[in-house]
Amino acid sequence: MSDPVLALVMLGLFIFLILLGFPIAFTLMGMGVGFGFYAYYQAGQEFFDNRIFYLLTQNTWSIMSSDVLVAVPLFLFMGYVIERSNILDRLFYSLQVALRHVPGSMAVAALLTCAMFATATGIVGAVVTLMGLLALPAMLKAGYDQKLSTGVICAGGTLGILIPPSIMLIVYSAAASVSVVRLYAAAMLPGFLLAGLYVAYVIIRVMLEPKLAPKLPEAESNVPWGRAFLLLAQAFVPLAVLILAVLGSIIFGLATPTEAAAVGALGSLVLAAAYRALTWMRLREAVYLTARTSAMVCFLFVGSWTFSSVFSYLGGEGLIKAFVLGMNLGPHTFTILSQIIIFLLGWPLEWTEIIIIFVPIFLPLLPHFHIDPMVFGILVALNLQTSFLTPPMAMSAYYLKGIAPPYVELWTIFKGCFPFLGLVFVTMFLVYAFPQLMFWLPNLMYGN
């Protein structure tokens, strides 16, 4: 068996093993070391003299000392602290009161709360679960349509993947060696465009079919504007200031992403203390969850870099590149094909595995097709929204089903996700057809 064929066997075996449920990070490391031992083996050498062990330790050291990835645990800590600060109910209620005269006010408030909270935490499961506990019962009690209510929460909870400060964009920048600052700036307009389309869809749909979202009783909607302003000042403004301070310091070049993440982590502690929600137990939980998630990301990077190094050394990368180039694809066709593959990978895999393992397979092909890695990254970030919304492995739907009332069926949640799934594809088309949506802000801030 030739080395390139062995590389394809290595890739196929990896996919088979993760579908069986083996831990992905350790499967990557195990297969990388196993196949790498064969690839680097030289007759007569001692067992531990094989270069694969040197490659594994070097990859581990490179990951653990990466300046870019230092921002990951800091942003995670910021998100976990905010998640445990008990401000979600205040935020939802304040937005609900402020938007009380808007058609589908509770759904719009839930969507904006999801989007803002997802931006602050970037943790899809946490946002969907918390909003499912808070907003879903309130919307169902008010007579809102089940599909609309569940779709809003599932779609809104995934926006943190795209809107900065996104953990996914940091991971992609490390994998693709692109500036995370420019990537953040490029993601701003597409992210807000997608959120805006979600809000517009809800409002227009409710205007056309008012029975989907009945108006609130007069007693609940007749809240003085002074009280509404006070509620927003107490719940919405502090979190918005924290997020804007973190993003603004990055976008305007006042701080690196790591420095801004550190300020955000400190700001989350101050915010939690201000809401009297900073307890030793909650702080310990936030630290534990941050350490666990950061370790997962780091081990995934170590495993994927070891795996991809061996895969490339065996000739697998060259074989795939020659195969793709032999198809004589144009830039548009290649982009569509790659996004379809990523869309399909989103069914069985989470975004971390797709970004760290499979996206690097496409990256060496981008120069041939004259595709900017930043454009490709934003399209991938949009595409990965679908992995949480597409049956049969729509994780947002499963998160929500786990805490929804028993009479809300899983298929109902799936049907609620479909319109928002369509809006993701519309946004991908608009962003690809009008690339200035991505380039305008980076070029304005940093030049061409």
XYZ file of C-alpha atoms in Angstrom, residues 204-213:
10
model
C -43.213 40.440 9.186
C -44.473 36.932 9.922
C -46.468 38.140 12.931
C -47.869 41.087 10.970
C -49.100 38.655 8.300
C -50.358 36.089 10.820
C -51.189 37.881 14.109
C -52.472 34.670 15.678
C -48.881 33.372 15.866
C -48.062 35.944 18.563
